């Protein structure tokens, strides 16, 4: 070199041979990384807290207000009250929170450029998406299952004061309560697939809300003969069949509906995985 | 060792990288030089598999990057655009990356220390200055103790202290036998940092030369001399292949002789020299000459 400069050698920490030998990518490590990613963002905690609080919060409020008001309610109003389904209706808010968080976890990496660091660390790419889905669906299931069961028992206890409670051993009850958690778990998976395809938080949330919440409302406007045939196959309608007491020709049977809903989620995730491999990051 | 063969990247009609073949050797700092938009970043992204080539391939130590079982131990990369989540703390950012291949938390702390971010390790990255962000990027690149480092414009936005720090870092990494590829659009910075140059323009390889050769070729061959004995010196020097011109009394410009030769001849005749300066065309000028035809966004009045 013709330009002389003063080099002050730095001491850059090296890894020992033993450390180097142990360093490689593995599925459990990618899962650990994704779990750490989720835990280290404030938005995860806030949104998850909302999802968890919404089911018992709304359920207990409904049970308590009904119990207070029962003596004054008209017969027809009493007939409309569903002592099982109404206290569980907080899942509507929970699914929004879970969907938003799922999209933040996946598409949020694209807004700041984190995805480049992630994919440089795990260049095979698909394990990243798989780990995200594994971590978040597991979290959703293990939090929402006890939440739904707790909500059921607390609200039934409240309603027992006016003798309108139902019990765990009543036919369909356990399936419906557990179904809330299963439905929300598949919502998480579906939303992650949408987030991975759209790669943009706002767009992803828009697509999620459109598909899960708006589509069934629009479909209501179809002529009845069409609606009866089409509506039950829409993702959220199919999935919520698991939470209905009885099925008729306008709904799918509970488990069939759940399988259809799960198939939507799996299909979306497969498309997401193929695109993840193909597209430039 | 990075080896690219026939690397092409097209975005629709536009060709960003056009049939690039080169190799980057270990133990030296290789500068990747070219004007903005020349295809440097795209090439670097292809090396670590973020973008896939339209044709050709690029390997790191004989394999595609994605085929290494410990990618972070193979290549550490600092890319031009930030690759972080602003809501996460610096330490957690590194821990997240370390976790993917089992790098210890102790190493994360050692690297935070190296780049001088220990004190702000628990602060959210969103509040970091450009320089702090670059330092965090360096720590992330060094996380896996990689054999190869790829740094895209690492001195961008750094203060003089930070620039010197980066130069020392690159030199140290190369001295440790690692492969170091560093991009820049500033020739002067490369002259101080790199040993070897890959110059690209419009996605094509323009030059693959050592920095020393590049500087030698860039020099004009003129020597400025200041002497109180100008007339005598002129007589001594002038010859069939030597031209001497004078711009002012006591100042000569000599072509056809090196400064060594002029000094020796003057000494032999007892001629006093007050200045003897080989004239180098500025490196930026040499770089501009080289890349002139390949500027992507050329001012229309410059088009000959």
Coordinates of C-alpha atoms in Angstrom, one line a residue:
Chain A
X1 CA 0.0 0.0 0.0
X2 CA 1.2 3.4 -0.8
X3 CA -0.8 5.1 1.9
X4 CA 0.6 4.3 5.3
X5 CA -1.7 4.2 8.2
X6 CA -1.4 3.3 11.8
X7 CA -3.2 0.0 12.4
X8 CA -4.1 -0.6 16.0
X9 CA -4.8 -4.3 16.1
X10 CA -8.0 -5.1 18.0
X11 CA -8.7 -8.1 19.9
X12 CA -11.8 -9.7 18.4
X13 CA -13.2 -12.5 20.6
X14 CA -12.8 -15.9 19.0
X15 CA -14.8 -19.0 19.6
X16 CA -13.0 -22.1 20.9
X17 CA -12.9 -25.2 18.8
X18 CA -15.4 -26.9 21.1
X19 CA -17.8 -24.0 20.6
X20 CA -17.3 -24.0 16.8
X21 CA -18.1 -27.7 16.7
X22 CA -21.3 -27.2 18.6
X23 CA -22.5 -24.3 16.4
X24 CA -25.1 -25.3 13.8
X25 CA -28.7 -24.6 12.9
X26 CA -31.3 -27.0 14.2
X27 CA -35.0 -27.1 14.5
X28 CA -35.1 -26.7 18.3
X29 CA -32.7 -23.8 18.1
X30 CA -34.8 -22.0 15.4
X31 CA -37.8 -22.5 17.7
X32 CA -35.9 -21.1 20.6
X33 CA -34.9 -18.1 18.6
X34 CA -38.5 -17.5 17.5
X35 CA -39.8 -17.9 21.0
X36 CA -37.2 -15.3 22.2
X37 CA -38.2 -13.0 19.4
X38 CA -41.8 -13.1 20.5
X39 CA -41.0 -12.6 24.2
X40 CA -38.7 -9.6 23.5
X41 CA -41.3 -7.3 21.9
X42 CA -43.7 -5.3 24.0
X43 CA -46.4 -5.6 21.4
X44 CA -46.5 -9.3 21.9
X45 CA -47.2 -9.0 25.6
X46 CA -49.9 -6.3 25.1
X47 CA -51.7 -8.1 22.4
X48 CA -51.5 -11.5 24.0
X49 CA -52.8 -10.0 27.3
X50 CA -55.8 -8.6 25.4
X51 CA -56.5 -12.0 23.7
X52 CA -56.3 -13.8 27.1
X53 CA -58.3 -11.2 29.0
X54 CA -61.0 -10.8 26.4
X55 CA -62.6 -14.3 26.8
X56 CA -63.1 -14.3 30.6
X57 CA -63.5 -10.6 30.8
X58 CA -66.4 -10.5 28.4
X59 CA -67.8 -13.9 29.5
X60 CA -67.9 -12.9 33.2
X61 CA -69.4 -9.5 32.4
X62 CA -72.2 -11.2 30.4
X63 CA -72.9 -13.8 33.0
X64 CA -72.9 -11.4 35.8
X65 CA -75.1 -8.8 34.1
X66 CA -77.6 -11.5 33.1
X67 CA -77.7 -13.0 36.6
X68 CA -78.4 -9.5 38.0
X69 CA -81.1 -8.8 35.4
X70 CA -82.7 -12.2 35.2
X71 CA -85.7 -11.4 37.3
X72 CA -86.5 -8.4 35.1
X73 CA -85.9 -10.0 31.7
X74 CA -88.8 -10.8 29.5
X75 CA -89.6 -14.3 28.5
X76 CA -88.5 -13.9 25.0
X77 CA -85.2 -12.3 26.0
X78 CA -84.7 -15.2 28.4
X79 CA -85.3 -17.6 25.6
X80 CA -82.6 -15.9 23.5
X81 CA -80.0 -16.3 26.2
X82 CA -77.5 -19.1 25.5
X83 CA -75.9 -19.9 28.9
X84 CA -73.1 -21.8 27.2
X85 CA -72.4 -19.7 24.0
X86 CA -73.0 -16.2 25.2
X87 CA -70.4 -16.2 28.0
X88 CA -67.9 -17.6 25.5
X89 CA -68.6 -14.9 22.9
X90 CA -65.4 -13.0 23.9
X91 CA -63.6 -15.3 21.4
X92 CA -64.7 -12.8 18.8
X93 CA -62.4 -10.2 20.3
X94 CA -59.7 -12.8 21.1
X95 CA -59.6 -13.9 17.4
X96 CA -58.9 -10.3 16.3
X97 CA -56.1 -9.9 18.9
X98 CA -54.6 -13.3 18.0
X99 CA -54.8 -12.6 14.3
X100 CA -53.2 -9.2 14.6
X101 CA -50.4 -10.6 16.8
X102 CA -49.8 -13.5 14.3
X103 CA -49.4 -11.0 11.5
X104 CA -47.1 -8.8 13.5
X105 CA -44.9 -11.8 14.3
X106 CA -44.6 -12.7 10.6
X107 CA -45.0 -9.5 8.6
X108 CA -43.5 -7.3 11.2
X109 CA -40.1 -8.6 10.3
X110 CA -40.4 -7.1 6.9
X111 CA -41.1 -3.5 8.0
X112 CA -37.8 -3.0 9.8
X113 CA -35.6 -5.3 7.7
X114 CA -35.2 -7.9 10.5
X115 CA -36.2 -10.5 7.9
X116 CA -32.8 -10.1 6.3
X117 CA -31.0 -10.9 9.5
X118 CA -33.3 -13.8 10.1
X119 CA -32.9 -15.4 6.7
X120 CA -29.2 -14.8 6.7
X121 CA -29.1 -16.8 10.0
X122 CA -31.4 -19.5 8.7
X123 CA -31.0 -19.5 4.9
X124 CA -33.2 -22.5 4.3
X125 CA -36.0 -20.2 5.3
X126 CA -38.9 -22.6 5.7
X127 CA -37.8 -23.7 9.2
X128 CA -38.3 -20.0 10.2
X129 CA -41.9 -20.0 9.2
X130 CA -42.5 -23.5 10.7
X131 CA -40.9 -22.4 14.0
X132 CA -43.0 -19.2 14.1
X133 CA -46.2 -21.2 13.5
X134 CA -45.2 -23.9 16.1
X135 CA -44.4 -21.3 18.8
X136 CA -47.4 -19.1 18.3
X137 CA -50.0 -21.9 17.8
X138 CA -48.7 -23.7 20.9
X139 CA -48.8 -20.5 22.9
X140 CA -52.4 -19.8 21.7
X141 CA -53.5 -23.3 22.6
X142 CA -51.9 -23.5 26.0
X143 CA -53.2 -20.1 27.0
X144 CA -56.7 -20.2 25.4
X145 CA -57.6 -23.7 26.5
X146 CA -57.4 -23.0 30.3
X147 CA -58.9 -19.5 29.6
X148 CA -61.9 -21.0 27.9
X149 CA -62.4 -23.6 30.5
X150 CA -62.0 -21.1 33.3
X151 CA -64.5 -18.7 31.7
X152 CA -67.0 -21.6 31.4
X153 CA -66.8 -22.6 35.0
X154 CA -66.8 -19.1 36.4
X155 CA -69.7 -17.9 34.3
X156 CA -71.7 -21.1 34.9
X157 CA -71.1 -20.6 38.6
X158 CA -72.4 -17.0 38.4
X159 CA -75.4 -18.2 36.4
X160 CA -76.2 -21.0 38.9
X161 CA -77.5 -18.3 41.2
X162 CA -80.5 -18.0 38.9
X163 CA -80.5 -21.7 38.0
X164 CA -79.8 -21.3 34.3
X165 CA -76.3 -22.8 34.3
X166 CA -75.3 -25.7 32.1
X167 CA -72.7 -28.4 33.1
X168 CA -69.5 -29.8 31.7
X169 CA -71.1 -33.2 31.3
X170 CA -74.0 -32.0 29.2
X171 CA -73.7 -33.2 25.6
X172 CA -71.6 -30.9 23.3
X173 CA -70.5 -28.6 26.2
X174 CA -67.0 -29.9 26.5
X175 CA -66.6 -29.9 22.7
X176 CA -67.7 -26.3 22.4
X177 CA -65.5 -25.0 25.3
X178 CA -62.5 -26.8 24.0
X179 CA -63.5 -25.8 20.5
X180 CA -63.0 -22.1 21.4
X181 CA -59.3 -22.8 22.0
X182 CA -59.0 -25.1 19.0
X183 CA -60.6 -22.5 16.7
X184 CA -58.4 -19.7 18.0
X185 CA -55.3 -21.9 17.5
X186 CA -56.2 -22.4 13.8
X187 CA -57.0 -18.7 13.5
X188 CA -53.3 -18.1 14.6
X189 CA -52.0 -20.4 12.0
X190 CA -54.2 -19.0 9.2
X191 CA -53.2 -15.4 10.1
X192 CA -49.5 -16.3 10.0
X193 CA -49.9 -17.7 6.5
X194 CA -51.7 -14.6 5.4
X195 CA -49.0 -12.4 7.0
X196 CA -46.2 -14.4 5.3
X197 CA -47.9 -14.1 1.9
X198 CA -48.7 -10.3 2.2
X199 CA -45.4 -9.4 4.0
X200 CA -46.9 -6.1 5.2
X201 CA -48.5 -5.6 8.6
X202 CA -51.3 -3.2 7.5
X203 CA -52.1 -5.2 4.4
X204 CA -51.9 -8.5 6.3
X205 CA -54.4 -7.3 9.0
X206 CA -56.7 -6.0 6.2
X207 CA -56.6 -9.4 4.4
X208 CA -57.2 -11.2 7.7
X209 CA -60.1 -9.1 8.7
X210 CA -61.5 -9.2 5.2
X211 CA -61.4 -13.0 4.9
X212 CA -62.4 -14.0 8.5
X213 CA -64.8 -11.2 9.5
X214 CA -66.0 -9.3 6.5
X215 CA -66.5 -12.1 4.0
X216 CA -69.3 -13.9 6.1
X217 CA -71.1 -10.5 6.5
X218 CA -71.1 -9.9 2.7
X219 CA -72.1 -13.5 2.1
X220 CA -75.2 -12.9 4.2
X221 CA -76.4 -10.7 1.3
X222 CA -76.5 -13.7 -1.1
X223 CA -79.9 -15.1 -2.1
X224 CA -80.8 -17.8 0.4
X225 CA -80.4 -20.8 -1.9
X226 CA -76.9 -19.6 -2.8
X227 CA -76.0 -18.5 0.7
X228 CA -77.0 -21.9 2.2
X229 CA -74.7 -23.7 -0.1
X230 CA -71.7 -21.2 0.0
X231 CA -71.7 -19.6 3.4
X232 CA -70.9 -22.7 5.4
X233 CA -67.7 -23.2 3.5
X234 CA -66.3 -19.8 4.3
X235 CA -63.3 -20.2 6.6
X236 CA -64.6 -18.6 9.8
X237 CA -68.1 -20.1 9.4
X238 CA -66.6 -23.6 8.9
X239 CA -64.3 -23.1 11.9
X240 CA -67.1 -21.8 14.2
X241 CA -69.2 -24.9 13.4
X242 CA -67.1 -26.5 16.1
X243 CA -68.7 -24.1 18.6
X244 CA -72.3 -24.6 17.6
X245 CA -74.7 -26.9 19.4
X246 CA -76.5 -28.4 16.5
X247 CA -75.9 -28.4 12.8
X248 CA -78.3 -28.2 9.9
X249 CA -78.0 -28.0 6.1
X250 CA -76.7 -24.4 6.4
X251 CA -73.7 -25.4 8.6
X252 CA -71.1 -28.0 8.4
X253 CA -71.0 -30.6 11.2
X254 CA -68.7 -29.5 14.0
X255 CA -65.6 -31.6 13.3
X256 CA -66.1 -31.5 9.5
X257 CA -66.2 -27.7 9.7
X258 CA -63.1 -27.7 11.9
X259 CA -61.2 -29.9 9.4
X260 CA -62.3 -27.6 6.5
X261 CA -61.1 -24.6 8.5
X262 CA -57.8 -26.3 9.3
X263 CA -57.4 -27.2 5.7
X264 CA -57.7 -23.5 4.8
X265 CA -54.9 -22.7 7.3
X266 CA -52.6 -25.5 6.0
X267 CA -53.2 -24.5 2.4
X268 CA -52.4 -20.9 3.2
X269 CA -49.2 -21.9 5.0
X270 CA -48.1 -24.1 2.1
X271 CA -48.5 -21.2 -0.3
X272 CA -46.6 -19.0 2.2
X273 CA -43.8 -21.5 2.4
X274 CA -43.4 -21.8 -1.4
X275 CA -43.4 -18.1 -1.8
X276 CA -40.9 -17.7 1.1
X277 CA -38.5 -20.0 -0.7
X278 CA -39.0 -18.3 -4.0
X279 CA -39.1 -14.6 -3.3
X280 CA -36.1 -12.4 -2.7
X281 CA -36.0 -11.1 0.8
Chain B
X1 CA -13.1 -17.5 -0.2
X2 CA -16.0 -16.2 -2.3
X3 CA -16.4 -17.4 -5.9
X4 CA -18.9 -15.9 -8.3
X5 CA -19.3 -17.4 -11.8
X6 CA -21.5 -15.8 -14.4
X7 CA -23.6 -14.1 -11.8
X8 CA -26.7 -12.4 -13.4
X9 CA -29.6 -10.7 -11.7
X10 CA -32.5 -9.2 -13.6
X11 CA -35.4 -7.3 -12.2
X12 CA -37.9 -7.5 -15.1
X13 CA -36.2 -5.7 -18.0
X14 CA -33.5 -4.2 -15.9
X15 CA -30.2 -6.0 -15.5
X16 CA -28.8 -5.2 -12.0
X17 CA -25.9 -7.6 -12.2
X18 CA -24.5 -8.6 -15.6
X19 CA -22.3 -11.7 -15.9
X20 CA -20.1 -11.1 -12.9
X21 CA -17.3 -13.6 -12.2
X22 CA -14.7 -12.9 -9.5
X23 CA -13.1 -14.5 -6.5
X24 CA -12.5 -12.9 -3.1
X25 CA -9.4 -14.3 -1.3
X26 CA -8.8 -14.8 2.4
X27 CA -6.2 -12.8 4.3
X28 CA -6.7 -9.5 2.5
X29 CA -9.3 -6.8 2.5
X30 CA -11.1 -6.7 -0.9
X31 CA -12.8 -3.5 -1.8
X32 CA -16.0 -3.7 -3.8
X33 CA -16.1 -0.4 -5.6
X34 CA -18.6 1.2 -7.9
X35 CA -21.0 4.1 -8.2
X36 CA -24.4 4.0 -6.6
X37 CA -26.7 1.6 -8.4
X38 CA -23.8 -0.4 -9.9
X39 CA -25.0 -3.7 -8.4
X40 CA -22.8 -4.0 -5.3
X41 CA -25.6 -4.5 -2.8
X42 CA -27.5 -6.9 -5.0
X43 CA -24.3 -9.0 -5.5
X44 CA -23.7 -9.1 -1.7
X45 CA -27.3 -10.1 -1.1
X46 CA -26.9 -12.9 -3.6
X47 CA -23.7 -14.1 -1.8
X48 CA -25.8 -14.8 1.4
X49 CA -28.8 -16.0 -0.5
X50 CA -31.2 -13.2 0.2
X51 CA -31.7 -12.7 -3.5
X52 CA -31.4 -15.6 -5.9
X53 CA -29.4 -15.1 -9.1
X54 CA -31.3 -15.1 -12.4
X55 CA -28.3 -17.1 -13.7
X56 CA -24.9 -18.2 -12.5
X57 CA -23.9 -18.9 -9.0
X58 CA -21.9 -17.7 -6.1
X59 CA -20.3 -20.0 -3.5
X60 CA -18.7 -19.4 -0.1
X61 CA -15.9 -21.8 0.7
X62 CA -17.1 -24.1 -2.1
X63 CA -20.7 -24.3 -1.2
X64 CA -23.9 -22.3 -1.7
X65 CA -24.4 -20.2 1.5
X66 CA -27.7 -22.0 2.3
X67 CA -26.0 -25.3 2.3
X68 CA -23.7 -24.6 5.2
X69 CA -24.8 -26.1 8.5
X70 CA -23.7 -23.1 10.5
X71 CA -24.2 -20.1 8.2
X72 CA -23.3 -17.5 10.7
X73 CA -20.0 -19.2 11.3
X74 CA -19.3 -19.1 7.5
X75 CA -20.3 -15.5 6.7
X76 CA -21.0 -12.5 8.8
X77 CA -22.8 -9.8 6.9
X78 CA -23.5 -6.1 7.5
X79 CA -26.0 -5.0 4.8
X80 CA -26.6 -1.4 3.8
X81 CA -30.2 -1.4 5.0
X82 CA -30.8 -2.0 8.7
X83 CA -31.7 -5.5 9.5
X84 CA -33.2 -5.2 12.9
X85 CA -36.6 -4.8 14.7
X86 CA -36.6 -1.4 16.2
X87 CA -38.7 -2.5 19.2
X88 CA -36.1 -5.0 20.4
X89 CA -33.1 -4.2 22.6
X90 CA -29.6 -4.5 21.1
X91 CA -28.7 -7.4 23.4
X92 CA -32.0 -9.3 22.6
X93 CA -31.4 -8.7 18.9
X94 CA -28.1 -10.5 19.1
X95 CA -29.5 -13.2 21.4
X96 CA -32.2 -14.0 18.9
X97 CA -29.7 -14.4 16.1
X98 CA -27.3 -16.3 18.4
X99 CA -30.0 -18.7 19.4
X100 CA -30.5 -20.0 15.8
X101 CA -27.2 -21.9 15.9
X102 CA -26.4 -22.2 19.6
X103 CA -24.1 -19.3 20.1
X104 CA -23.7 -18.5 23.8
X105 CA -25.0 -15.4 25.6
X106 CA -21.5 -14.9 26.9
X107 CA -20.3 -14.3 23.3
X108 CA -23.1 -11.9 22.7
X109 CA -21.9 -9.9 25.7
X110 CA -18.3 -10.0 24.5
X111 CA -19.3 -8.6 21.2
X112 CA -21.5 -5.9 22.7
X113 CA -18.3 -5.0 24.6
X114 CA -16.1 -5.0 21.5
X115 CA -18.4 -2.6 19.6
X116 CA -18.9 -0.4 22.7
X117 CA -22.6 -1.0 23.1
X118 CA -22.6 -2.7 26.5
X119 CA -24.0 0.3 28.3
X120 CA -27.0 0.5 26.0
X121 CA -27.5 -3.2 25.4
X122 CA -30.9 -3.1 27.1
X123 CA -32.1 -0.1 25.2
X124 CA -34.4 -0.4 22.2
X125 CA -32.7 -0.2 18.8
X126 CA -35.3 2.3 17.6
X127 CA -33.5 5.0 19.7
X128 CA -30.1 4.3 18.3
X129 CA -28.0 6.8 16.2
X130 CA -26.8 5.7 12.8
X131 CA -23.3 5.0 14.2
X132 CA -24.7 2.9 17.0
X133 CA -26.8 1.0 14.5
X134 CA -23.7 0.3 12.4
X135 CA -21.9 -0.9 15.5
X136 CA -24.7 -3.3 16.3
X137 CA -24.6 -4.5 12.7
X138 CA -20.9 -5.2 13.1
X139 CA -21.5 -7.1 16.3
X140 CA -24.2 -9.2 14.5
X141 CA -21.8 -9.9 11.7
X142 CA -19.1 -11.1 14.0
X143 CA -21.5 -13.2 16.1
X144 CA -20.6 -16.5 14.6
X145 CA -16.8 -15.9 14.4
X146 CA -17.2 -16.1 10.6
X147 CA -14.5 -17.0 8.2
X148 CA -15.9 -14.5 5.7
X149 CA -17.2 -11.0 6.3
X150 CA -19.3 -9.0 3.9
X151 CA -19.8 -5.4 4.8
X152 CA -21.9 -3.1 2.6
X153 CA -20.8 0.6 3.0
X154 CA -19.8 0.1 6.7
X155 CA -18.4 3.6 7.1
X156 CA -21.6 5.3 5.9
X157 CA -22.7 7.9 8.4
X158 CA -19.9 7.3 10.8
X159 CA -17.8 10.0 12.4
X160 CA -14.0 10.1 11.8
X161 CA -13.5 8.1 15.0
X162 CA -15.9 5.4 13.8
X163 CA -14.3 5.3 10.4
X164 CA -10.9 4.7 11.9
X165 CA -12.4 2.0 14.1
X166 CA -13.8 0.2 11.1
X167 CA -10.5 0.4 9.2
X168 CA -8.7 -1.1 12.2
X169 CA -11.4 -3.8 12.4
X170 CA -11.2 -4.7 8.7
X171 CA -7.4 -4.8 8.8
X172 CA -7.4 -7.0 12.0
X173 CA -9.9 -9.4 10.5
X174 CA -7.9 -9.8 7.3
X175 CA -4.7 -10.3 9.3
X176 CA -6.4 -13.1 11.1
X177 CA -6.8 -14.8 7.8
X178 CA -10.4 -14.1 7.2
X179 CA -12.0 -13.2 3.8
X180 CA -13.2 -9.6 3.9
X181 CA -15.3 -8.0 1.2
X182 CA -16.2 -4.4 1.8
X183 CA -18.2 -2.2 -0.5
X184 CA -18.0 1.5 -1.0
X185 CA -18.6 4.2 -3.6
X186 CA -15.7 6.2 -2.3
X187 CA -12.4 5.5 -3.9
X188 CA -10.4 7.4 -1.3
X189 CA -11.8 5.3 1.5
X190 CA -11.0 2.1 -0.4
X191 CA -7.4 3.3 -0.9
X192 CA -7.0 3.5 2.8
X193 CA -8.9 0.3 3.6
X194 CA -8.5 -2.3 0.9
X195 CA -5.6 -4.3 -0.5
X196 CA -7.5 -5.4 -3.6
X197 CA -10.2 -3.9 -5.7
X198 CA -13.2 -5.3 -7.6
X199 CA -14.6 -2.3 -9.5
X200 CA -18.0 -2.7 -11.0
X201 CA -20.3 -0.4 -13.0
X202 CA -23.7 -1.1 -14.4
X203 CA -23.5 -4.6 -13.0
X204 CA -20.3 -5.5 -14.9
X205 CA -16.8 -6.1 -13.6
X206 CA -14.6 -3.2 -14.8
X207 CA -11.4 -4.0 -12.9
X208 CA -10.0 -6.7 -10.7
X209 CA -6.7 -5.2 -9.5
X210 CA -4.6 -4.6 -6.5
X211 CA -4.9 -1.2 -4.9
X212 CA -1.2 -0.6 -5.4
X213 CA -1.5 -1.3 -9.2
X214 CA -4.6 0.9 -9.4
X215 CA -2.8 3.8 -7.8
X216 CA 0.3 3.3 -10.0
X217 CA -1.8 3.3 -13.1
X218 CA -3.7 6.3 -11.9
X219 CA -0.6 8.4 -11.5
X220 CA 0.2 10.7 -14.4
X221 CA 3.9 10.2 -14.5
X222 CA 4.5 13.9 -13.9
X223 CA 6.9 15.1 -11.3
X224 CA 6.8 18.6 -9.8
X225 CA 10.1 20.1 -8.9
X226 CA 10.9 23.3 -7.0
X227 CA 14.5 24.4 -7.3
X228 CA 16.4 27.7 -7.2
X229 CA 18.6 26.3 -10.0
X230 CA 15.8 25.8 -12.5
X231 CA 17.8 26.5 -15.7
X232 CA 20.6 24.2 -14.7
X233 CA 18.3 21.4 -13.8
X234 CA 16.4 21.7 -17.1
X235 CA 19.7 21.2 -19.0
X236 CA 20.6 18.2 -17.0
X237 CA 17.3 16.5 -17.3
X238 CA 16.1 17.2 -20.9
X239 CA 16.5 14.3 -23.3
X240 CA 14.7 12.5 -26.1
X241 CA 12.1 11.0 -23.9
X242 CA 12.1 13.7 -21.2
X243 CA 9.9 16.8 -21.3
X244 CA 10.4 19.7 -18.9
X245 CA 8.0 22.6 -18.7
X246 CA 7.9 25.5 -16.3
X247 CA 4.9 27.1 -14.9
X248 CA 6.6 29.7 -12.8
X249 CA 10.2 30.7 -12.0
X250 CA 11.9 28.0 -10.0
X251 CA 9.1 25.5 -10.7
X252 CA 9.5 22.6 -13.2
X253 CA 7.2 19.9 -14.3
X254 CA 9.0 16.8 -15.6
X255 CA 7.7 13.9 -17.5
X256 CA 9.6 10.8 -18.5
X257 CA 11.6 10.4 -15.4
X258 CA 10.8 9.1 -11.9
X259 CA 11.3 11.3 -8.9
X260 CA 14.1 8.9 -7.8
X261 CA 15.9 9.5 -11.1
X262 CA 15.5 13.3 -10.9
X263 CA 16.8 13.4 -7.4
X264 CA 19.8 11.3 -8.2
X265 CA 20.7 13.3 -11.3
X266 CA 20.3 16.6 -9.4
X267 CA 22.5 15.3 -6.5
X268 CA 25.2 14.2 -9.0
X269 CA 25.3 17.8 -10.3
X270 CA 25.1 19.4 -6.9
X271 CA 21.7 21.0 -7.8
X272 CA 19.6 22.0 -4.8
X273 CA 16.0 20.7 -4.8
X274 CA 13.5 22.2 -2.4
X275 CA 10.6 20.1 -3.4
X276 CA 10.3 16.9 -5.4
X277 CA 6.7 15.6 -5.7
X278 CA 5.4 12.8 -8.0
X279 CA 2.0 13.9 -9.2
X280 CA -0.8 11.5 -8.7
X281 CA -4.1 12.0 -10.4
X282 CA -6.6 12.0 -7.7
X283 CA -7.9 8.5 -7.0
X284 CA -11.4 9.8 -7.4
X285 CA -10.5 11.0 -10.8
X286 CA -9.0 7.7 -11.8
X287 CA -12.1 6.0 -10.5
X288 CA -14.4 8.3 -12.4
X289 CA -12.4 7.7 -15.6
X290 CA -12.8 4.0 -15.1
X291 CA -16.5 4.1 -14.3
X292 CA -17.5 7.0 -16.5
X293 CA -19.2 5.0 -19.2
X294 CA -21.1 2.9 -16.7
X295 CA -22.7 5.6 -14.5
X296 CA -26.3 4.7 -14.2
X297 CA -27.6 8.2 -13.6
X298 CA -25.5 10.4 -15.8
X299 CA -26.1 14.1 -16.2
X300 CA -27.2 14.6 -19.7
X301 CA -24.6 17.3 -20.3
X302 CA -21.9 14.9 -19.4
X303 CA -22.8 12.4 -22.1
X304 CA -20.2 12.9 -24.8

